[in-house]
XYZ file of C-alpha atoms in Angstrom:
581
model
C -27.048 8.119 -21.957
C -24.211 9.964 -22.780
C -20.513 8.729 -21.632
C -20.043 11.488 -18.791
C -23.853 10.507 -16.998
C -22.435 6.778 -17.839
C -19.838 7.690 -16.400
C -20.959 9.577 -13.464
C -23.387 7.124 -12.606
C -21.053 4.310 -12.754
C -18.695 5.951 -10.490
C -21.841 6.227 -7.892
C -22.879 3.117 -8.131
C -19.135 1.873 -7.067
C -19.280 4.811 -3.924
C -22.199 3.428 -2.626
C -20.671 -0.240 -2.712
C -17.693 1.130 -0.940
C -19.796 2.682 1.613
C -22.239 -0.798 2.123
C -18.368 -2.410 2.846
C -17.824 0.083 6.004
C -21.060 0.218 7.112
C -20.291 -2.920 9.650
C -17.638 -0.488 11.050
C -20.608 2.759 10.624
C -23.499 0.653 12.168
C -21.977 -0.718 15.371
C -19.356 2.629 14.884
C -16.374 0.611 15.566
C -12.385 1.199 15.167
C -10.987 -2.273 13.875
C -7.239 -2.563 15.684
C -5.911 -5.370 13.672
C -1.994 -6.834 13.652
C -0.622 -3.923 11.368
C -2.806 -1.111 12.933
C -0.467 0.467 15.449
C 2.422 -0.253 12.927
C 0.522 2.444 10.597
C -1.356 4.948 13.009
C 1.762 5.443 14.029
C 3.173 6.164 10.353
C 0.464 8.596 9.738
C -0.060 10.103 13.438
C 3.929 11.750 12.948
C 3.230 12.930 8.701
C 0.231 14.413 10.815
C 2.096 16.644 14.001
C 4.210 17.476 11.265
C 1.825 18.779 9.187
C 0.092 20.585 12.056
C 3.319 21.765 13.820
C 5.381 22.653 10.622
C 8.208 20.572 11.606
C 9.076 18.325 8.820
C 11.684 15.962 9.242
C 11.328 12.898 6.160
C 13.533 11.125 7.515
C 13.139 11.245 11.539
C 9.986 9.974 12.885
C 9.691 13.268 15.233
C 6.503 11.830 17.032
C 5.133 8.695 16.220
C 7.008 5.244 16.913
C 7.905 6.918 20.717
C 9.779 9.439 19.292
C 12.302 7.312 18.423
C 14.266 8.651 15.770
C 13.839 6.257 13.724
C 13.293 6.045 10.011
C 10.218 4.480 9.035
C 8.267 6.859 6.232
C 11.520 7.437 4.070
C 11.225 3.842 3.647
C 7.695 2.717 3.101
C 5.313 5.101 0.365
C 6.311 8.631 2.225
C 3.830 10.688 -0.472
C 0.799 8.222 1.050
C 2.294 8.503 4.382
C 1.303 12.551 4.175
C -1.239 12.040 2.624
C -2.992 9.943 4.618
C -1.248 12.366 7.689
C -2.769 15.489 5.791
C -6.380 13.168 6.451
C -5.479 12.433 9.885
C -4.936 16.448 10.760
C -8.052 17.648 9.447
C -10.425 15.077 10.926
C -7.942 14.669 14.358
C -10.155 11.716 15.021
C -9.147 7.619 14.663
C -12.160 6.294 13.961
C -13.476 9.227 11.373
C -9.702 8.901 10.392
C -10.228 4.490 9.975
C -13.362 5.237 8.214
C -12.310 7.473 5.486
C -8.656 5.293 4.190
C -11.218 2.041 3.926
C -13.559 3.721 2.217
C -11.013 5.153 -0.222
C -9.297 1.726 -0.814
C -12.752 0.660 -1.438
C -13.987 3.327 -3.730
C -10.213 3.193 -5.346
C -10.312 -1.015 -6.102
C -13.625 -0.078 -7.642
C -13.138 2.730 -9.858
C -9.611 1.662 -11.192
C -10.946 -1.519 -11.870
C -14.472 0.068 -14.229
C -11.021 2.315 -15.649
C -9.118 -0.947 -16.675
C -12.357 -2.674 -18.148
C -13.650 0.482 -19.932
C -9.935 0.775 -21.276
C -10.376 -2.539 -22.478
C -13.875 -1.233 -24.140
C -16.060 -3.194 -22.013
C -19.703 -3.043 -22.066
C -20.635 -0.418 -19.158
C -22.902 -2.934 -17.499
C -19.962 -6.098 -16.705
C -17.316 -3.043 -16.329
C -19.158 -2.500 -13.372
C -19.311 -5.537 -12.053
C -15.700 -6.434 -12.524
C -15.026 -3.930 -10.799
C -17.988 -4.908 -7.942
C -15.536 -8.235 -7.761
C -12.282 -6.588 -7.479
C -14.092 -4.476 -4.426
C -14.609 -7.382 -2.775
C -11.595 -9.655 -3.655
C -9.292 -10.645 -1.005
C -6.397 -8.251 -0.826
C -8.905 -5.666 -0.857
C -10.608 -6.590 1.865
C -7.445 -7.278 3.903
C -7.017 -3.623 4.225
C -9.618 -3.268 6.033
C -9.631 -6.025 8.550
C -6.291 -5.985 9.119
C -4.948 -3.014 7.579
C -2.083 -5.210 5.584
C -0.831 -2.339 3.006
C -0.569 -4.692 0.387
C -4.474 -4.211 0.206
C -3.719 -0.517 -0.262
C -1.229 -0.739 -2.954
C -3.698 -3.799 -4.569
C -6.247 -0.975 -5.265
C -4.245 1.218 -7.137
C -3.144 -1.883 -9.119
C -5.241 -2.132 -11.865
C -4.203 1.163 -13.263
C -1.578 0.033 -13.583
C -2.603 -2.187 -17.168
C -4.090 0.588 -18.591
C -1.442 0.640 -20.325
C -0.173 -2.651 -20.742
C -3.840 -3.097 -22.923
C -2.491 -0.247 -24.760
C 0.773 -2.119 -25.542
C -1.326 -5.146 -27.375
C -3.963 -2.416 -28.301
C -2.185 -0.118 -30.347
C 0.625 -1.460 -33.289
C 1.816 2.277 -34.050
C 1.427 4.015 -30.730
C 1.915 0.918 -28.128
C 2.483 3.818 -24.544
C 1.990 7.131 -24.118
C 4.479 8.091 -21.893
C 3.073 10.651 -19.851
C -0.140 7.498 -19.168
C 2.939 5.325 -18.369
C 5.427 6.769 -16.041
C 2.212 8.687 -14.461
C 0.753 5.555 -13.178
C 4.047 3.947 -11.692
C 4.788 6.971 -9.882
C 1.787 6.951 -8.456
C 2.349 3.427 -7.670
C 5.680 3.945 -6.258
C 4.340 6.442 -4.342
C 2.903 4.251 -2.470
C 3.758 0.411 -2.313
C 7.304 -0.463 -3.214
C 6.606 -4.655 -3.535
C 3.250 -4.002 -5.565
C 5.430 -1.538 -8.033
C 7.347 -4.395 -8.390
C 5.069 -7.295 -8.847
C 3.258 -4.685 -11.508
C 6.294 -4.482 -13.673
C 7.020 -8.167 -13.839
C 2.938 -8.473 -14.374
C 2.980 -6.283 -18.092
C 6.471 -8.158 -19.212
C 4.288 -10.552 -21.430
C 2.013 -7.549 -22.859
C 4.711 -5.025 -23.146
C 7.396 -8.637 -25.146
C 3.833 -9.311 -27.210
C 3.228 -6.212 -27.898
C 7.292 -4.752 -29.137
C 7.379 -7.683 -30.851
C 4.138 -6.732 -32.946
C 4.380 -3.037 -33.062
C 5.022 -1.595 -36.035
C 7.152 1.603 -34.880
C 9.452 -0.796 -32.497
C 12.272 1.849 -32.370
C 9.712 4.399 -31.059
C 8.142 2.444 -28.518
C 11.822 2.051 -26.736
C 12.005 5.584 -27.134
C 8.780 6.537 -25.232
C 9.906 3.452 -23.004
C 12.448 5.393 -21.748
C 10.678 8.510 -21.671
C 8.059 6.901 -19.631
C 10.920 5.730 -17.484
C 12.406 9.164 -17.053
C 9.457 10.067 -16.368
C 8.238 8.589 -13.820
C 11.258 7.989 -11.805
C 11.375 12.231 -12.244
C 7.808 12.149 -9.893
C 9.268 10.237 -7.674
C 12.752 11.125 -7.329
C 12.090 11.301 -3.300
C 11.790 7.779 -2.619
C 14.962 6.699 -4.778
C 17.133 9.483 -3.210
C 15.701 8.482 -0.296
C 16.494 4.596 -0.516
C 20.378 6.001 -1.899
C 20.710 8.200 1.118
C 20.246 5.041 3.517
C 22.657 2.919 1.747
C 25.291 3.256 3.987
C 23.135 1.922 6.923
C 22.921 -1.516 7.474
C 18.984 -1.891 8.197
C 16.761 -4.856 9.154
C 14.450 -5.357 6.327
C 10.997 -7.256 7.040
C 11.282 -10.492 9.477
C 11.190 -13.242 6.519
C 8.233 -15.924 6.846
C 9.456 -19.017 8.599
C 7.207 -20.958 5.749
C 5.281 -20.046 2.584
C 2.757 -22.718 2.200
C 0.897 -21.787 4.612
C 0.218 -18.623 3.645
C -0.994 -19.985 0.016
C -4.140 -19.424 -1.411
C -6.497 -21.840 -2.624
C -10.326 -22.733 -3.696
C -13.076 -23.247 -2.363
C -17.273 -24.114 -2.115
C -16.801 -22.149 1.062
C -16.892 -19.162 2.066
C -14.193 -16.741 0.929
C -11.308 -15.923 3.480
C -7.712 -14.290 3.591
C -5.964 -17.208 1.674
C -9.483 -19.070 0.481
C -10.968 -16.969 -3.159
C -13.999 -18.493 -1.460
C -16.569 -20.094 -3.660
C -17.242 -17.092 -6.320
C -13.511 -16.262 -6.860
C -13.302 -20.498 -7.691
C -16.196 -20.568 -10.240
C -14.449 -17.518 -11.920
C -10.992 -18.709 -12.157
C -11.810 -22.419 -12.742
C -14.585 -21.116 -15.613
C -11.236 -19.271 -17.437
C -9.044 -21.913 -16.704
C -11.322 -24.003 -18.863
C -12.252 -21.069 -21.323
C -8.496 -20.378 -21.917
C -7.936 -24.214 -23.135
C -11.000 -24.292 -24.931
C -11.133 -21.661 -27.663
C -7.590 -20.896 -27.306
C -7.401 -21.062 -30.877
C -10.008 -18.288 -31.018
C -8.644 -16.234 -28.666
C -7.674 -12.748 -29.626
C -3.668 -11.965 -28.172
C -4.919 -9.579 -25.602
C -7.139 -12.095 -23.949
C -4.491 -14.844 -24.140
C -2.128 -12.444 -21.989
C -4.410 -11.580 -20.183
C -5.861 -15.037 -18.854
C -2.670 -16.424 -19.018
C -0.867 -14.578 -16.697
C -3.650 -14.346 -14.434
C -3.583 -18.048 -13.367
C 0.326 -18.159 -13.535
C -0.123 -15.671 -10.589
C -2.511 -17.607 -9.219
C -0.599 -20.621 -9.881
C 2.564 -18.863 -7.604
C 0.226 -17.295 -5.177
C -1.050 -20.516 -4.017
C -0.515 -24.219 -2.551
C -0.543 -25.349 -5.743
C 3.058 -24.883 -6.628
C 6.370 -26.323 -4.657
C 7.226 -23.402 -2.364
C 8.677 -25.510 0.758
C 10.871 -27.306 -2.089
C 11.592 -23.514 -3.451
C 12.666 -21.684 -0.689
C 14.978 -24.770 0.541
C 16.818 -23.980 -2.304
C 16.509 -19.935 -1.906
C 15.587 -19.087 1.492
C 15.885 -14.950 0.597
C 12.389 -15.649 -0.879
C 11.035 -16.203 2.593
C 10.826 -12.315 2.336
C 8.225 -12.170 0.029
C 6.547 -12.868 3.782
C 3.062 -13.499 2.390
C 1.967 -15.230 -1.201
C -1.500 -13.530 -0.677
C 0.256 -10.457 -2.217
C 0.694 -11.865 -5.342
C -2.927 -12.121 -5.425
C -3.393 -8.825 -5.890
C -2.793 -9.847 -10.133
C -4.593 -12.784 -10.223
C -7.846 -11.212 -9.615
C -6.805 -8.333 -11.581
C -6.477 -9.952 -14.587
C -8.625 -13.119 -13.689
C -11.430 -11.072 -13.426
C -10.579 -8.668 -16.598
C -10.690 -11.893 -18.415
C -13.950 -13.000 -17.165
C -15.310 -9.387 -18.126
C -13.620 -10.566 -21.667
C -15.566 -13.081 -21.782
C -18.892 -11.576 -20.339
C -18.925 -9.233 -22.815
C -18.028 -12.100 -25.883
C -21.415 -13.626 -24.558
C -23.444 -10.645 -24.741
C -22.610 -9.684 -27.909
C -23.552 -13.513 -28.949
C -26.938 -13.719 -27.010
C -29.509 -12.536 -30.075
C -32.328 -11.932 -28.181
C -32.153 -8.470 -25.998
C -34.505 -10.998 -23.083
C -31.288 -13.299 -23.065
C -29.135 -10.163 -22.673
C -31.339 -9.355 -19.849
C -31.804 -12.541 -18.110
C -27.582 -12.510 -18.615
C -26.673 -9.207 -16.813
C -29.302 -10.195 -13.919
C -27.427 -13.663 -13.588
C -24.251 -11.539 -13.483
C -25.049 -8.414 -10.908
C -26.612 -11.986 -8.812
C -23.323 -12.793 -8.732
C -21.803 -9.343 -8.379
C -23.676 -8.799 -5.108
C -23.558 -12.241 -3.786
C -19.502 -11.769 -4.230
C -19.726 -9.262 -1.989
C -21.066 -10.850 1.063
C -18.050 -12.995 2.100
C -15.680 -10.159 2.682
C -18.133 -8.328 4.330
C -19.114 -10.853 6.502
C -15.047 -10.691 7.629
C -15.621 -6.948 8.408
C -18.733 -7.483 9.722
C -16.981 -9.974 12.143
C -13.557 -7.890 13.270
C -16.128 -5.016 13.731
C -18.144 -7.064 16.073
C -15.168 -6.868 18.665
C -14.511 -3.125 19.333
C -17.919 -3.506 21.288
C -17.302 -6.833 23.073
C -14.510 -7.640 25.992
C -11.672 -7.633 23.991
C -12.192 -4.445 21.492
C -8.451 -5.148 19.838
C -8.336 -7.336 16.780
C -7.483 -11.477 18.188
C -4.622 -11.381 15.547
C -2.733 -9.014 17.177
C -0.095 -11.216 18.299
C 3.143 -9.774 17.670
C 2.172 -6.534 19.294
C 1.680 -5.634 22.845
C -1.146 -4.241 24.648
C -0.241 -2.282 27.801
C -4.509 -1.506 28.889
C -6.495 -4.809 29.295
C -9.580 -2.773 30.360
C -12.109 -2.472 27.813
C -13.782 0.862 28.650
C -10.167 2.335 28.433
C -9.123 0.971 25.762
C -12.002 2.080 23.602
C -11.716 5.667 25.374
C -7.861 6.272 24.733
C -8.460 5.392 20.885
C -12.003 7.703 20.481
C -9.689 10.263 22.831
C -9.571 13.798 20.871
C -5.838 13.371 21.895
C -4.968 11.094 19.457
C -1.760 10.090 20.788
C -3.673 8.324 24.013
C -4.051 5.143 21.373
C -0.118 4.518 21.751
C -0.812 4.486 25.198
C -3.411 0.790 24.702
C -1.210 -1.311 22.300
C 2.160 -1.177 21.024
C 4.485 -2.957 18.515
C 8.187 -3.485 18.750
C 8.663 -4.056 14.812
C 11.892 -3.972 14.660
C 11.636 -2.684 10.364
C 14.554 -0.165 8.690
C 16.248 -0.324 11.964
C 19.801 -0.145 11.722
C 22.260 -2.891 12.883
C 26.422 -3.354 13.118
C 25.667 -7.227 13.619
C 23.963 -9.521 12.014
C 20.428 -9.171 13.062
C 17.732 -10.699 11.953
C 15.088 -10.457 14.198
C 14.910 -7.112 16.052
C 11.753 -7.546 18.048
C 13.237 -8.608 21.623
C 16.080 -5.780 21.392
C 13.678 -2.861 19.804
C 11.005 -3.671 23.104
C 13.503 -3.236 25.639
C 15.394 -0.808 24.283
C 13.045 1.805 23.190
C 9.289 0.643 24.154
C 10.441 -0.403 28.092
C 12.996 1.838 28.285
C 13.422 3.259 32.120
C 15.699 5.830 31.831
C 13.513 9.078 32.837
C 13.533 11.376 29.988
C 11.823 14.070 28.285
C 11.013 14.453 24.347
C 10.630 17.707 22.717
C 10.523 18.828 19.214
C 12.656 21.779 17.980
C 11.948 24.786 15.989
C 13.947 23.214 12.994
C 12.654 19.537 13.103
C 14.803 18.047 15.503
C 14.532 15.725 19.019
C 15.376 17.526 21.906
C 16.240 14.907 24.725
C 16.773 15.850 27.987
C 17.591 13.740 31.091
C 19.818 13.895 34.322
C 21.868 11.464 34.497
C 22.171 10.987 38.296
C 19.448 9.139 38.103
C 21.490 5.831 37.632
C 24.672 4.130 38.793
C 25.113 2.929 35.608
C 28.570 2.922 33.225
C 26.412 3.204 29.952
C 23.156 5.130 29.473
C 21.622 3.861 27.080
C 18.774 6.143 24.848
C 15.805 5.032 23.174
C 16.847 7.141 20.368
C 17.729 5.872 17.012
C 21.262 7.047 15.048
C 22.124 6.534 11.826
C 24.820 7.233 9.721
C 23.892 10.609 7.843
C 22.707 11.529 11.849
C 23.361 14.502 13.764
C 24.341 14.520 17.575
C 24.952 17.927 19.253
C 24.881 17.110 23.533
C 24.936 19.799 25.808
C 26.104 22.057 22.738
C 28.849 20.102 21.627
C 28.832 18.301 18.213
C 29.114 14.752 18.818
C 31.249 12.261 16.128
C 31.543 8.816 16.187
C 34.051 8.470 18.923
C 32.116 10.291 21.449
C 29.488 7.749 21.559
C 28.986 4.005 20.379
C 25.457 2.297 19.291
C 23.529 -1.123 20.282
C 22.901 -4.013 17.663
C 19.557 -1.997 16.779
C 21.222 1.474 16.787
C 20.148 2.609 19.787
C 23.031 5.938 21.362
C 25.092 4.731 24.130
C 26.449 7.420 26.052
C 29.181 7.547 28.957
C 27.624 8.724 32.072
C 28.609 12.067 32.780
C 26.024 12.130 35.818
C 24.763 15.361 34.866
C 21.377 16.374 33.465
C 22.188 16.794 29.846
C 19.867 18.058 26.552
C 20.779 16.067 23.610
C 19.850 17.065 19.978
C 19.621 14.299 17.190
C 18.345 15.322 13.641
C 19.778 13.818 9.758
C 21.336 15.458 7.419
C 20.374 13.838 4.117
C 22.382 14.888 1.162
C 22.094 17.029 -1.228
C 21.172 14.449 -4.260
C 17.923 14.107 -2.156
C 17.193 18.195 -1.766
C 17.478 18.354 -5.669
C 15.070 15.007 -5.737
C 12.992 16.894 -3.696
C 12.620 19.839 -6.227
C 12.675 18.046 -9.223
C 9.666 15.772 -8.178
C 8.307 18.862 -7.209
C 9.115 20.550 -10.588
C 7.939 17.020 -12.654
C 4.982 17.387 -10.681
C 4.139 20.578 -11.791
C 4.756 20.324 -15.682
C 2.435 17.599 -15.011
C -0.298 19.335 -14.299
C 0.120 21.931 -16.722
C 0.570 19.628 -19.851
C -2.107 17.783 -18.722
C -4.659 21.428 -18.502
C -3.289 22.379 -22.086
C -3.996 18.798 -23.483
C -7.201 19.234 -21.750
C -8.189 22.376 -23.054
C -7.538 21.356 -26.775
C -9.622 18.035 -26.671
C -12.521 20.697 -25.598
C -11.538 23.657 -28.563
C -11.371 20.011 -30.782
C -15.065 18.309 -29.318
C -16.663 22.800 -29.627
C -14.455 22.620 -33.406
C -16.854 19.516 -34.199
C -19.538 20.231 -32.697
C -19.905 23.398 -34.633
C -19.358 21.641 -37.894
């Protein structure tokens, strides 16, 4: 079987397994509406409606988040949000949309792990095994069962280690700037925290690679070029953050403590923090192998195993996090230690692949090799059952009396009738989903105080604001709000709309300045009651640099596509020339 057919077969196997993981949802026709569902679906609904109406606003939420005008996507993977919004605009159905995203998460996780292991020059069958193991790892399953976005970021994470391996494998040309830069630009467009972890995790590879490199100055120049490419391809992300730097934004809520969210090994079934029997055995096996065969291991395998084991300890309950956070409370912003487990799984599964590859190499008889592969196949398939069971458990809730997932403790259910819940979430009117449940997430709201937890304030001032208003979107992608001030005798009127330093406000045809209004602790607009019918138009005016960043990103992307086409053409010409010879 030639390389292309082998790769095609492998990707087909990964796709079939991805379907297996989401089969509980397919067979039961169930939505999984968990803790972060309402937050992320608001993001995607907003971009979907922007795409459908042609009213694009990179910063303001024009359709999602109760049309509050708050900034979310600009700070939270805008590129992926628009991709997801495009998918939603096509399917126009929450159930099909969720199935597609869940399938993509599993398929990309498996494919990226397969690409990594083949870059490591592992046997194709062992590469498939590693892909299967990674697809069933806790963090990947976490996206489907709870909509934890770290899971979606983790699906792309193995790609970050493709250039990391090359740093050790190739002393003469350790870095391919375009590959390196493109991969990290991709990660930046999806999840910033995953990108940060990837940068930290590849440092050992880079340092050792630099020390061993025959062309240190060239490697340094290639690194600068790779960073430049990554920045150009994701400049809109950095420009948006810079655009909002004058606002004091409420960051995602810190955890009360990190220990309870730590991972651990066990002999039981896998859970979100519990690695379960199969992964526990693999990780312990890699620890023992690393210690026992340290002198015989290659530098690459040593770095892979040690880095993976360090991240395992950091992500686990075996590390004194409570003592550390007492001295450094800022570490509580990590929220969930399981976020580190993506690095653990990628590297220790890769290390396990190396171990099995070596074992297969030393087996002399074909029957022994066949027995090894059968055993590994059984191991891989068993590892998928725990993840499948977690998904099945969540999927079963849909047809019960409590269709919403049990972990939606931070959400606020609006509807309790299970029939109405299912009807609302499957309606062709996608906005009906937001009349079923809501979540007062205060992330990235502006504040002038030391407000840390804005959940209750956002709930009262935006979600449960009693003012009767009408919201529409203007042709130039701004929010238009109309109301009659005579409905209340209050001296000031609090509008459920969020104002940032770069926001523009026009009340009844008059441009407002900061002296004309007040803001609440979360940036909600306060106006004096004029006892009239009013029309307010609120927009967002980004800096010139942000506008320029979009052009730079577009040009960089076009240049990358053209270069890739040219390289592919050159490669095919070279292959044809060799075939003729």
